PDB file of C-alpha atoms in Angstrom:
ATOM      1  CA  MET A  26      19.979  11.080  10.071  1.00 75.00           C
ATOM      2  CA  LYS A  27      20.104   7.605   8.622  1.00 85.00           C
ATOM      3  CA  HIS A  28      18.044   5.033  10.497  1.00 91.00           C
ATOM      4  CA  ILE A  29      20.992   2.715  11.028  1.00 91.00           C
ATOM      5  CA  LEU A  30      22.704   5.530  12.933  1.00 91.00           C
ATOM      6  CA  LYS A  31      19.709   5.806  15.248  1.00 92.00           C
ATOM      7  CA  ILE A  32      19.919   2.072  15.917  1.00 93.00           C
ATOM      8  CA  LEU A  33      23.666   2.264  16.518  1.00 93.00           C
ATOM      9  CA  GLY A  34      23.087   5.175  18.873  1.00 94.00           C
ATOM     10  CA  LEU A  35      20.598   3.089  20.804  1.00 93.00           C
ATOM     11  CA  LEU A  36      23.016   0.159  20.949  1.00 93.00           C
ATOM     12  CA  VAL A  37      25.834   2.424  22.135  1.00 94.00           C
ATOM     13  CA  THR A  38      23.591   3.817  24.889  1.00 94.00           C
ATOM     14  CA  ILE A  39      22.587   0.330  25.989  1.00 91.00           C
ATOM     15  CA  SER A  40      26.246  -0.774  25.916  1.00 90.00           C
ATOM     16  CA  ALA A  41      27.257   2.226  28.007  1.00 91.00           C
ATOM     17  CA  ILE A  42      24.612   1.366  30.608  1.00 87.00           C
ATOM     18  CA  TRP A  43      25.774  -2.247  30.574  1.00 87.00           C
ATOM     19  CA  ILE A  44      29.447  -1.324  31.059  1.00 86.00           C
ATOM     20  CA  GLY A  45      28.383   1.095  33.756  1.00 86.00           C
ATOM     21  CA  LEU A  46      26.557  -1.674  35.560  1.00 82.00           C
ATOM     22  CA  LEU A  47      29.600  -3.933  35.286  1.00 81.00           C
ATOM     23  CA  GLN A  48      31.910  -1.237  36.637  1.00 81.00           C
ATOM     24  CA  ALA A  49      29.646  -0.058  39.417  1.00 78.00           C
ATOM     25  CA  SER A  50      28.892  -3.603  40.594  1.00 73.00           C
ATOM     26  CA  ILE A  51      25.308  -2.715  41.398  1.00 71.00           C
ATOM     27  CA  VAL A  52      24.341  -6.036  39.945  1.00 69.00           C
ATOM     28  CA  SER A  53      26.384  -9.179  40.637  1.00 74.00           C
ATOM     29  CA  SER A  54      29.155  -9.725  38.072  1.00 75.00           C
ATOM     30  CA  SER A  55      28.092 -13.077  36.635  1.00 77.00           C
ATOM     31  CA  TYR A  56      24.552 -11.847  36.131  1.00 78.00           C
ATOM     32  CA  ALA A  57      25.662  -8.543  34.632  1.00 79.00           C
ATOM     33  CA  TRP A  58      27.738 -10.282  31.944  1.00 82.00           C
ATOM     34  CA  LEU A  59      24.660 -12.091  30.704  1.00 85.00           C
ATOM     35  CA  LEU A  60      22.453  -8.995  30.501  1.00 85.00           C
ATOM     36  CA  PRO A  61      22.825  -8.586  26.731  1.00 87.00           C
ATOM     37  CA  VAL A  62      21.748 -12.202  26.248  1.00 91.00           C
ATOM     38  CA  TYR A  63      18.714 -11.646  28.439  1.00 91.00           C
ATOM     39  CA  LEU A  64      17.909  -8.518  26.483  1.00 92.00           C
ATOM     40  CA  ILE A  65      18.017 -10.369  23.183  1.00 93.00           C
ATOM     41  CA  ILE A  66      15.852 -13.164  24.568  1.00 95.00           C
ATOM     42  CA  LEU A  67      13.426 -10.534  25.855  1.00 95.00           C
ATOM     43  CA  LEU A  68      13.319  -8.919  22.435  1.00 95.00           C
ATOM     44  CA  GLY A  69      12.640 -12.290  20.823  1.00 95.00           C
ATOM     45  CA  CYS A  70       9.831 -13.016  23.262  1.00 97.00           C
ATOM     46  CA  TYR A  71       8.355  -9.589  22.704  1.00 96.00           C
ATOM     47  CA  GLY A  72       8.440 -10.179  18.947  1.00 95.00           C
ATOM     48  CA  LEU A  73       6.752 -13.564  19.219  1.00 96.00           C
ATOM     49  CA  PHE A  74       4.182 -12.137  21.596  1.00 96.00           C
ATOM     50  CA  MET A  75       3.372  -9.301  19.195  1.00 95.00           C
ATOM     51  CA  VAL A  76       3.033 -11.768  16.322  1.00 95.00           C
ATOM     52  CA  GLY A  77       0.723 -13.937  18.412  1.00 95.00           C
ATOM     53  CA  VAL A  78      -1.436 -11.056  19.570  1.00 94.00           C
ATOM     54  CA  GLY A  79      -1.576  -9.659  16.071  1.00 92.00           C
ATOM     55  CA  LEU A  80      -2.612 -13.017  14.702  1.00 93.00           C
ATOM     56  CA  MET A  81      -5.328 -13.416  17.326  1.00 92.00           C
ATOM     57  CA  PHE A  82      -6.785 -10.008  16.655  1.00 92.00           C
ATOM     58  CA  PHE A  83      -6.083  -9.901  12.928  1.00 93.00           C
ATOM     59  CA  PRO A  84      -8.806  -7.713  11.503  1.00 92.00           C
ATOM     60  CA  THR A  85     -10.903  -9.636   9.007  1.00 91.00           C
ATOM     61  CA  CYS A  86     -13.892  -8.579   6.993  1.00 91.00           C
ATOM     62  CA  PRO A  87     -15.883 -11.535   5.678  1.00 89.00           C
ATOM     63  CA  GLN A  88     -18.850  -9.331   4.864  1.00 92.00           C
ATOM     64  CA  GLU A  89     -16.702  -7.339   2.467  1.00 92.00           C
ATOM     65  CA  SER A  90     -16.495 -10.294   0.137  1.00 91.00           C
ATOM     66  CA  HIS A  91     -20.298 -10.336  -0.200  1.00 92.00           C
ATOM     67  CA  LEU A  92     -20.445  -6.597  -0.674  1.00 94.00           C
ATOM     68  CA  LEU A  93     -17.786  -6.845  -3.330  1.00 93.00           C
ATOM     69  CA  GLN A  94     -19.703  -9.548  -5.171  1.00 93.00           C
ATOM     70  CA  LYS A  95     -22.745  -7.299  -5.192  1.00 95.00           C
ATOM     71  CA  ASP A  96     -20.694  -4.420  -6.530  1.00 95.00           C
ATOM     72  CA  ILE A  97     -19.228  -6.636  -9.227  1.00 94.00           C
ATOM     73  CA  ALA A  98     -22.689  -7.790 -10.281  1.00 94.00           C
ATOM     74  CA  GLU A  99     -23.896  -4.207 -10.410  1.00 95.00           C
ATOM     75  CA  ALA A 100     -20.865  -3.154 -12.439  1.00 95.00           C
ATOM     76  CA  LYS A 101     -21.169  -6.055 -14.875  1.00 94.00           C
ATOM     77  CA  ASP A 102     -24.829  -5.299 -15.392  1.00 94.00           C
ATOM     78  CA  PHE A 103     -24.074  -1.660 -16.132  1.00 94.00           C
ATOM     79  CA  LEU A 104     -21.277  -2.515 -18.562  1.00 93.00           C
ATOM     80  CA  LYS A 105     -23.447  -5.040 -20.363  1.00 92.00           C
ATOM     81  CA  ARG A 106     -26.189  -2.434 -20.813  1.00 93.00           C
ATOM     82  CA  LYS A 107     -23.643  -0.018 -22.240  1.00 90.00           C
ATOM     83  CA  GLY A 108     -22.357  -2.626 -24.641  1.00 88.00           C
ATOM     84  CA  ILE A 109     -18.930  -3.159 -23.131  1.00 85.00           C
ATOM     85  CA  ASP A 110     -18.079  -6.827 -23.395  1.00 80.00           C
ATOM     86  CA  VAL A 111     -15.459  -7.955 -20.915  1.00 74.00           C
ATOM     87  CA  ASN A 112     -15.691 -11.718 -21.454  1.00 67.00           C
ATOM     88  CA  SER A 113     -15.702 -12.596 -17.774  1.00 56.00           C
ATOM     89  CA  ASP A 114     -13.949 -15.849 -16.924  1.00 48.00           C
TER      90      ASP A 114
ATOM     91  CA  MET B  15     -12.254  27.962  -2.572  1.00 51.00           C
ATOM     92  CA  GLU B  16     -10.347  26.276  -5.336  1.00 64.00           C
ATOM     93  CA  LYS B  17     -11.584  22.842  -6.243  1.00 84.00           C
ATOM     94  CA  ASN B  18      -9.031  20.044  -6.015  1.00 93.00           C
ATOM     95  CA  MET B  19      -8.386  17.690  -8.898  1.00 95.00           C
ATOM     96  CA  TYR B  20      -7.451  14.088  -8.198  1.00 97.00           C
ATOM     97  CA  SER B  21      -5.386  12.021 -10.616  1.00 97.00           C
ATOM     98  CA  ILE B  22      -5.852   8.306 -10.044  1.00 97.00           C
ATOM     99  CA  ILE B  23      -3.021   6.208 -11.432  1.00 97.00           C
ATOM    100  CA  ILE B  24      -3.833   2.554 -12.017  1.00 96.00           C
ATOM    101  CA  PRO B  25      -1.112   0.327 -13.475  1.00 95.00           C
ATOM    102  CA  THR B  26      -2.533  -2.659 -15.325  1.00 94.00           C
ATOM    103  CA  TYR B  27      -1.308  -5.914 -16.760  1.00 92.00           C
ATOM    104  CA  ASN B  28      -3.943  -8.395 -17.950  1.00 91.00           C
ATOM    105  CA  GLU B  29      -6.777  -6.752 -16.073  1.00 92.00           C
ATOM    106  CA  ARG B  30      -9.345  -6.750 -18.839  1.00 92.00           C
ATOM    107  CA  LEU B  31     -12.309  -7.502 -16.621  1.00 92.00           C
ATOM    108  CA  ASN B  32     -11.128  -5.858 -13.431  1.00 93.00           C
ATOM    109  CA  ILE B  33     -10.282  -2.487 -14.933  1.00 95.00           C
ATOM    110  CA  ALA B  34     -13.811  -2.046 -16.262  1.00 95.00           C
ATOM    111  CA  LEU B  35     -15.250  -2.906 -12.849  1.00 95.00           C
ATOM    112  CA  VAL B  36     -12.833  -0.577 -11.074  1.00 96.00           C
ATOM    113  CA  VAL B  37     -13.605   2.327 -13.421  1.00 96.00           C
ATOM    114  CA  TYR B  38     -17.338   1.873 -12.907  1.00 96.00           C
ATOM    115  CA  LEU B  39     -16.894   1.873  -9.123  1.00 97.00           C
ATOM    116  CA  VAL B  40     -14.624   4.930  -9.157  1.00 97.00           C
ATOM    117  CA  PHE B  41     -17.218   6.906 -11.071  1.00 96.00           C
ATOM    118  CA  LYS B  42     -19.895   5.636  -8.715  1.00 96.00           C
ATOM    119  CA  HIS B  43     -18.096   6.762  -5.553  1.00 96.00           C
ATOM    120  CA  LEU B  44     -16.437   9.977  -6.688  1.00 96.00           C
ATOM    121  CA  ARG B  45     -19.485  11.752  -8.082  1.00 94.00           C
ATOM    122  CA  GLU B  46     -18.867  15.007  -6.179  1.00 93.00           C
ATOM    123  CA  PHE B  47     -15.167  15.193  -6.977  1.00 95.00           C
ATOM    124  CA  ASP B  48     -13.091  16.345  -9.892  1.00 95.00           C
ATOM    125  CA  PHE B  49     -10.846  13.514 -11.052  1.00 96.00           C
ATOM    126  CA  GLU B  50      -9.131  11.697 -13.898  1.00 97.00           C
ATOM    127  CA  ILE B  51      -8.105   8.058 -14.148  1.00 97.00           C
ATOM    128  CA  ILE B  52      -4.704   7.378 -15.703  1.00 97.00           C
ATOM    129  CA  ILE B  53      -4.358   3.778 -16.795  1.00 96.00           C
ATOM    130  CA  VAL B  54      -0.787   2.659 -17.383  1.00 96.00           C
ATOM    131  CA  ASP B  55      -1.020  -0.594 -19.270  1.00 94.00           C
ATOM    132  CA  ASP B  56       2.111  -2.588 -20.068  1.00 93.00           C
ATOM    133  CA  SER B  57       0.872  -3.969 -23.381  1.00 92.00           C
ATOM    134  CA  SER B  58      -1.412  -6.583 -21.873  1.00 92.00           C
ATOM    135  CA  PRO B  59      -1.984  -9.477 -24.247  1.00 92.00           C
ATOM    136  CA  ASP B  60      -5.539  -9.988 -23.000  1.00 91.00           C
ATOM    137  CA  GLY B  61      -6.945  -6.862 -24.627  1.00 91.00           C
ATOM    138  CA  THR B  62      -7.043  -4.615 -21.558  1.00 93.00           C
ATOM    139  CA  GLN B  63      -6.383  -1.587 -23.750  1.00 94.00           C
ATOM    140  CA  ASP B  64      -9.391  -2.360 -25.972  1.00 93.00           C
ATOM    141  CA  ILE B  65     -11.631  -2.314 -22.945  1.00 94.00           C
ATOM    142  CA  VAL B  66     -10.080   0.945 -21.759  1.00 95.00           C
ATOM    143  CA  LYS B  67     -10.765   2.526 -25.153  1.00 94.00           C
ATOM    144  CA  GLN B  68     -14.405   1.457 -24.877  1.00 94.00           C
ATOM    145  CA  LEU B  69     -14.538   2.968 -21.400  1.00 95.00           C
ATOM    146  CA  GLN B  70     -13.105   6.175 -22.844  1.00 95.00           C
ATOM    147  CA  LEU B  71     -15.986   6.339 -25.299  1.00 94.00           C
ATOM    148  CA  LEU B  72     -18.401   5.880 -22.429  1.00 94.00           C
ATOM    149  CA  TYR B  73     -16.908   8.231 -19.863  1.00 94.00           C
ATOM    150  CA  GLY B  74     -14.857  10.644 -21.935  1.00 94.00           C
ATOM    151  CA  GLU B  75     -11.205  10.857 -22.863  1.00 93.00           C
ATOM    152  CA  GLU B  76     -10.610  13.729 -20.472  1.00 93.00           C
ATOM    153  CA  ARG B  77     -11.642  11.490 -17.577  1.00 95.00           C
ATOM    154  CA  ILE B  78      -9.920   8.290 -18.626  1.00 96.00           C
ATOM    155  CA  LEU B  79      -6.388   8.596 -19.886  1.00 96.00           C
ATOM    156  CA  LEU B  80      -4.724   5.587 -21.444  1.00 95.00           C
ATOM    157  CA  ARG B  81      -0.978   5.985 -21.195  1.00 94.00           C
ATOM    158  CA  ALA B  82       0.343   2.595 -22.265  1.00 93.00           C
ATOM    159  CA  ARG B  83       3.857   1.250 -22.445  1.00 93.00           C
ATOM    160  CA  LYS B  84       5.475  -1.098 -24.913  1.00 91.00           C
ATOM    161  CA  LYS B  85       6.286  -3.900 -22.481  1.00 90.00           C
ATOM    162  CA  LYS B  86       5.990  -5.097 -18.877  1.00 88.00           C
ATOM    163  CA  LEU B  87       8.170  -2.620 -17.048  1.00 87.00           C
ATOM    164  CA  GLY B  88       7.121  -2.801 -13.411  1.00 82.00           C
ATOM    165  CA  LEU B  89       5.199  -0.817 -10.865  1.00 84.00           C
ATOM    166  CA  GLY B  90       7.590   1.953  -9.887  1.00 86.00           C
ATOM    167  CA  THR B  91       8.182   3.122 -13.420  1.00 89.00           C
ATOM    168  CA  ALA B  92       4.434   2.798 -14.101  1.00 92.00           C
ATOM    169  CA  TYR B  93       3.757   5.388 -11.409  1.00 93.00           C
ATOM    170  CA  CYS B  94       6.479   7.665 -12.769  1.00 92.00           C
ATOM    171  CA  HIS B  95       5.000   7.337 -16.234  1.00 94.00           C
ATOM    172  CA  GLY B  96       1.484   8.062 -14.996  1.00 95.00           C
ATOM    173  CA  LEU B  97       2.733  10.979 -12.940  1.00 95.00           C
ATOM    174  CA  LYS B  98       4.068  12.693 -16.065  1.00 94.00           C
ATOM    175  CA  HIS B  99       0.527  12.823 -17.439  1.00 95.00           C
ATOM    176  CA  ALA B 100      -1.213  13.756 -14.194  1.00 95.00           C
ATOM    177  CA  SER B 101      -2.829  17.168 -14.127  1.00 95.00           C
ATOM    178  CA  GLY B 102      -4.325  16.947 -10.658  1.00 94.00           C
ATOM    179  CA  ASP B 103      -2.898  18.500  -7.504  1.00 95.00           C
ATOM    180  CA  PHE B 104      -3.327  15.155  -5.790  1.00 97.00           C
ATOM    181  CA  VAL B 105      -2.355  11.722  -7.029  1.00 97.00           C
ATOM    182  CA  ILE B 106      -3.990   8.508  -5.875  1.00 97.00           C
ATOM    183  CA  ILE B 107      -2.385   5.175  -6.578  1.00 96.00           C
ATOM    184  CA  MET B 108      -4.354   1.958  -6.435  1.00 96.00           C
ATOM    185  CA  ASP B 109      -4.403  -1.573  -7.810  1.00 93.00           C
ATOM    186  CA  ALA B 110      -6.622  -2.705 -10.656  1.00 93.00           C
ATOM    187  CA  ASP B 111      -7.575  -6.073  -9.212  1.00 90.00           C
ATOM    188  CA  LEU B 112     -10.409  -4.923  -6.909  1.00 91.00           C
ATOM    189  CA  SER B 113      -8.397  -5.592  -3.752  1.00 91.00           C
ATOM    190  CA  HIS B 114      -8.552  -1.802  -3.387  1.00 94.00           C
ATOM    191  CA  HIS B 115     -12.191  -0.826  -3.365  1.00 96.00           C
ATOM    192  CA  PRO B 116     -12.952   2.617  -4.811  1.00 97.00           C
ATOM    193  CA  LYS B 117     -15.548   3.157  -2.080  1.00 96.00           C
ATOM    194  CA  TYR B 118     -12.685   4.216   0.196  1.00 97.00           C
ATOM    195  CA  LEU B 119     -11.602   7.048  -2.084  1.00 97.00           C
ATOM    196  CA  PRO B 120     -13.845   9.636  -0.385  1.00 97.00           C
ATOM    197  CA  SER B 121     -12.394   8.710   3.012  1.00 97.00           C
ATOM    198  CA  PHE B 122      -8.850   9.293   1.729  1.00 97.00           C
ATOM    199  CA  ILE B 123      -9.871  12.686   0.370  1.00 97.00           C
ATOM    200  CA  ARG B 124     -11.769  13.631   3.537  1.00 97.00           C
ATOM    201  CA  LYS B 125      -8.834  12.649   5.749  1.00 97.00           C
ATOM    202  CA  GLN B 126      -6.440  14.729   3.693  1.00 97.00           C
ATOM    203  CA  LYS B 127      -8.731  17.750   3.822  1.00 96.00           C
ATOM    204  CA  GLU B 128      -9.224  17.431   7.595  1.00 96.00           C
ATOM    205  CA  THR B 129      -5.555  17.014   8.460  1.00 97.00           C
ATOM    206  CA  GLU B 130      -3.865  18.712   5.503  1.00 96.00           C
ATOM    207  CA  ALA B 131      -1.613  15.691   5.311  1.00 97.00           C
ATOM    208  CA  SER B 132       0.895  15.258   2.500  1.00 97.00           C
ATOM    209  CA  ILE B 133       0.160  11.567   2.243  1.00 97.00           C
ATOM    210  CA  VAL B 134      -2.831   9.453   3.232  1.00 97.00           C
ATOM    211  CA  THR B 135      -2.151   5.744   3.187  1.00 97.00           C
ATOM    212  CA  GLY B 136      -4.662   2.945   3.508  1.00 96.00           C
ATOM    213  CA  THR B 137      -4.030   0.427   6.257  1.00 95.00           C
ATOM    214  CA  ARG B 138      -5.501  -3.039   6.458  1.00 93.00           C
ATOM    215  CA  TYR B 139      -4.241  -3.714   9.948  1.00 92.00           C
ATOM    216  CA  VAL B 140      -6.307  -1.438  12.162  1.00 91.00           C
ATOM    217  CA  ARG B 141      -9.835  -1.648  13.502  1.00 89.00           C
ATOM    218  CA  GLY B 142     -12.229  -0.647  10.785  1.00 91.00           C
ATOM    219  CA  GLY B 143      -9.915  -2.150   8.239  1.00 93.00           C
ATOM    220  CA  GLY B 144      -9.276  -5.774   7.521  1.00 93.00           C
ATOM    221  CA  VAL B 145      -8.437  -8.527   5.147  1.00 92.00           C
ATOM    222  CA  HIS B 146     -10.503 -11.287   3.590  1.00 91.00           C
ATOM    223  CA  GLY B 147      -9.276 -14.326   1.743  1.00 88.00           C
ATOM    224  CA  TRP B 148      -6.026 -14.885   3.624  1.00 89.00           C
ATOM    225  CA  ASN B 149      -5.291 -18.238   5.192  1.00 87.00           C
ATOM    226  CA  LEU B 150      -3.427 -18.639   8.479  1.00 89.00           C
ATOM    227  CA  MET B 151      -0.015 -18.923   6.813  1.00 89.00           C
ATOM    228  CA  ARG B 152      -0.560 -15.723   4.893  1.00 89.00           C
ATOM    229  CA  LYS B 153      -1.690 -13.882   8.007  1.00 91.00           C
ATOM    230  CA  LEU B 154       1.306 -15.230   9.898  1.00 92.00           C
ATOM    231  CA  THR B 155       3.833 -14.037   7.331  1.00 91.00           C
ATOM    232  CA  SER B 156       2.086 -10.682   7.103  1.00 91.00           C
ATOM    233  CA  ARG B 157       2.054 -10.221  10.866  1.00 93.00           C
ATOM    234  CA  GLY B 158       5.643 -11.461  11.231  1.00 93.00           C
ATOM    235  CA  ALA B 159       6.796  -9.086   8.512  1.00 92.00           C
ATOM    236  CA  ASN B 160       4.987  -6.223  10.174  1.00 92.00           C
ATOM    237  CA  VAL B 161       6.455  -6.912  13.627  1.00 94.00           C
ATOM    238  CA  LEU B 162       9.954  -7.084  12.123  1.00 94.00           C
ATOM    239  CA  ALA B 163       9.430  -3.799  10.342  1.00 94.00           C
ATOM    240  CA  GLN B 164       7.958  -2.030  13.383  1.00 94.00           C
ATOM    241  CA  THR B 165      10.744  -3.315  15.676  1.00 93.00           C
ATOM    242  CA  PHE B 166      13.717  -2.515  13.466  1.00 93.00           C
ATOM    243  CA  LEU B 167      12.609   0.090  10.964  1.00 94.00           C
ATOM    244  CA  TRP B 168      10.185   2.341  12.907  1.00 92.00           C
ATOM    245  CA  PRO B 169       8.392   3.202   9.662  1.00 92.00           C
ATOM    246  CA  GLY B 170       5.732   5.487  11.105  1.00 90.00           C
ATOM    247  CA  VAL B 171       2.847   3.620   9.479  1.00 94.00           C
ATOM    248  CA  SER B 172       1.022   0.436  10.391  1.00 94.00           C
ATOM    249  CA  ASP B 173       0.764  -0.976   6.854  1.00 93.00           C
ATOM    250  CA  LEU B 174       4.080  -0.786   5.103  1.00 91.00           C
ATOM    251  CA  THR B 175       3.459  -2.698   1.906  1.00 90.00           C
ATOM    252  CA  GLY B 176       0.067  -1.234   1.114  1.00 90.00           C
ATOM    253  CA  SER B 177      -0.306   0.456  -2.250  1.00 92.00           C
ATOM    254  CA  PHE B 178      -3.599   2.273  -1.809  1.00 96.00           C
ATOM    255  CA  ARG B 179      -2.412   5.816  -1.191  1.00 97.00           C
ATOM    256  CA  LEU B 180      -3.142   9.462  -1.796  1.00 97.00           C
ATOM    257  CA  TYR B 181      -0.229  11.854  -2.254  1.00 97.00           C
ATOM    258  CA  LYS B 182       0.039  15.564  -2.805  1.00 97.00           C
ATOM    259  CA  LYS B 183       1.443  15.626  -6.326  1.00 96.00           C
ATOM    260  CA  SER B 184       4.539  17.597  -5.356  1.00 96.00           C
ATOM    261  CA  VAL B 185       5.250  15.166  -2.516  1.00 96.00           C
ATOM    262  CA  LEU B 186       4.963  12.137  -4.778  1.00 96.00           C
ATOM    263  CA  GLU B 187       7.311  13.750  -7.272  1.00 95.00           C
ATOM    264  CA  ASP B 188       9.806  14.493  -4.530  1.00 95.00           C
ATOM    265  CA  VAL B 189       9.783  11.043  -2.937  1.00 95.00           C
ATOM    266  CA  ILE B 190       9.593   8.913  -6.065  1.00 93.00           C
ATOM    267  CA  GLY B 191      12.823  10.432  -7.309  1.00 91.00           C
ATOM    268  CA  SER B 192      14.814   8.951  -4.438  1.00 92.00           C
ATOM    269  CA  VAL B 193      13.340   5.444  -4.550  1.00 92.00           C
ATOM    270  CA  VAL B 194      15.361   2.641  -6.155  1.00 91.00           C
ATOM    271  CA  SER B 195      13.556  -0.551  -5.126  1.00 89.00           C
ATOM    272  CA  LYS B 196      11.286  -2.631  -7.301  1.00 85.00           C
ATOM    273  CA  GLY B 197       8.114  -4.616  -6.711  1.00 82.00           C
ATOM    274  CA  TYR B 198       6.314  -4.187  -3.442  1.00 81.00           C
ATOM    275  CA  VAL B 199       9.517  -3.133  -1.653  1.00 90.00           C
ATOM    276  CA  PHE B 200       9.036  -0.036  -3.787  1.00 92.00           C
ATOM    277  CA  GLN B 201       5.882   0.755  -1.769  1.00 92.00           C
ATOM    278  CA  MET B 202       7.801   0.237   1.452  1.00 94.00           C
ATOM    279  CA  GLU B 203      10.621   2.495   0.372  1.00 95.00           C
ATOM    280  CA  MET B 204       8.177   5.193  -0.756  1.00 95.00           C
ATOM    281  CA  ILE B 205       6.476   5.471   2.602  1.00 95.00           C
ATOM    282  CA  VAL B 206       9.662   5.140   4.652  1.00 95.00           C
ATOM    283  CA  ARG B 207      11.493   7.798   2.634  1.00 95.00           C
ATOM    284  CA  ALA B 208       8.481  10.084   2.939  1.00 96.00           C
ATOM    285  CA  SER B 209       8.443   9.479   6.676  1.00 95.00           C
ATOM    286  CA  ARG B 210      12.174  10.211   6.976  1.00 94.00           C
ATOM    287  CA  LYS B 211      11.743  13.415   4.988  1.00 94.00           C
ATOM    288  CA  GLY B 212       9.265  14.542   7.599  1.00 94.00           C
ATOM    289  CA  TYR B 213       6.133  14.554   5.456  1.00 96.00           C
ATOM    290  CA  HIS B 214       2.825  14.498   7.340  1.00 97.00           C
ATOM    291  CA  ILE B 215       1.376  11.018   6.820  1.00 97.00           C
ATOM    292  CA  GLU B 216      -2.104   9.961   7.890  1.00 97.00           C
ATOM    293  CA  GLU B 217      -3.765   6.562   7.710  1.00 97.00           C
ATOM    294  CA  VAL B 218      -7.303   5.450   6.913  1.00 97.00           C
ATOM    295  CA  PRO B 219      -8.627   1.935   7.493  1.00 96.00           C
ATOM    296  CA  ILE B 220      -9.344  -0.012   4.338  1.00 95.00           C
ATOM    297  CA  THR B 221     -10.619  -3.496   3.729  1.00 94.00           C
ATOM    298  CA  PHE B 222      -8.719  -5.710   1.362  1.00 92.00           C
ATOM    299  CA  VAL B 223     -10.435  -8.587  -0.355  1.00 90.00           C
ATOM    300  CA  ASP B 224      -7.769 -10.681  -1.954  1.00 85.00           C
ATOM    301  CA  ARG B 225      -7.945 -11.158  -5.684  1.00 69.00           C
ATOM    302  CA  VAL B 226     -11.399 -12.038  -6.867  1.00 57.00           C
ATOM    303  CA  TYR B 227     -10.351 -12.825 -10.418  1.00 55.00           C
ATOM    304  CA  GLY B 228      -6.856 -13.991 -11.147  1.00 52.00           C
ATOM    305  CA  THR B 229      -4.147 -15.290  -8.825  1.00 51.00           C
ATOM    306  CA  SER B 230      -2.076 -13.646  -6.135  1.00 57.00           C
ATOM    307  CA  LYS B 231       1.237 -15.027  -5.001  1.00 60.00           C
ATOM    308  CA  LEU B 232       3.295 -15.136  -1.830  1.00 70.00           C
ATOM    309  CA  GLY B 233       6.111 -17.672  -1.718  1.00 76.00           C
ATOM    310  CA  GLY B 234       9.607 -18.128  -0.370  1.00 83.00           C
ATOM    311  CA  SER B 235      11.101 -15.736  -2.881  1.00 86.00           C
ATOM    312  CA  GLU B 236       8.708 -12.972  -1.781  1.00 86.00           C
ATOM    313  CA  ILE B 237       9.788 -13.488   1.818  1.00 89.00           C
ATOM    314  CA  VAL B 238      13.461 -13.259   0.872  1.00 92.00           C
ATOM    315  CA  GLU B 239      12.704 -10.165  -1.195  1.00 90.00           C
ATOM    316  CA  TYR B 240      10.997  -8.618   1.806  1.00 92.00           C
ATOM    317  CA  LEU B 241      13.881  -9.330   4.182  1.00 93.00           C
ATOM    318  CA  LYS B 242      16.409  -7.939   1.733  1.00 93.00           C
ATOM    319  CA  GLY B 243      14.215  -4.890   1.302  1.00 93.00           C
ATOM    320  CA  LEU B 244      13.937  -4.411   5.052  1.00 94.00           C
ATOM    321  CA  ILE B 245      17.706  -4.605   5.533  1.00 94.00           C
ATOM    322  CA  TYR B 246      18.250  -2.202   2.664  1.00 94.00           C
ATOM    323  CA  LEU B 247      15.786   0.273   4.172  1.00 94.00           C
ATOM    324  CA  ILE B 248      17.391   0.066   7.623  1.00 94.00           C
ATOM    325  CA  PHE B 249      20.742   1.054   6.135  1.00 93.00           C
ATOM    326  CA  ALA B 250      19.721   3.365   3.322  1.00 91.00           C
ATOM    327  CA  THR B 251      16.990   5.565   4.781  1.00 90.00           C
TER     328      THR B 251
END
């Protein structure tokens, strides 16, 4: 099934619940009408939160740069010994 | 038990220095494995192919295959081209610029053997993995892009744009046929289509040190390209 259909299915389900809430008057009418707006705001906040958390805990590896430099030196040394000239910049 | 053969496809364009370093490191880390390196060079003006020919003399032409093309034709077609010459039962794709370190190759192979996965993809965004050389803006766009993709696309992997991957050859052949995107959206489409087709995908953490030699770019046009790619994938997969 195409992904967009899954999303539409989800939206239809949410809409059905929303209409149900409006009809059944479990929640007060004025509040119920704004539920989709609240949902979108919630989604936006969730997104921003996830970006923030991800940024805070972004995995970094500063030691890898040093290790890489060592590997490069080792490789260059080997290539030089074997007569392969790469003209490093 | 039959021994597996791994075909490593490395597209190159002006990677004269890097390709020699990468080849050395691949041989260093894959000593116990049976493999070949397929270098798809798009007629680099800096003499990349000359270096590859010297490497062939050193390591053997059966281990290093130079399958060049007449002009700069892009990544997706480079993989297709390399795939035609691959004799392994597994295909590994990686970049030539040392952002993908060959020391992770054994972990890809191990993971595949343990889980019998169809695809093993490297992820920079989990513990044990990581990135070096990205400023705050770069990290922000990366994280924002990832959150968008996870929220709306449900891709099934944590690192969507990564291009350090191991595929079963038959799986790569199957998926690559249905991919139409170019550039790095190609990588996204590959993994999403594979996920939609139900292929078993595993991830291994990798570290990514941004370009040591040469320049890497991420500007407004890349962001637009990403968003267009994301929308396309939501509707087309």
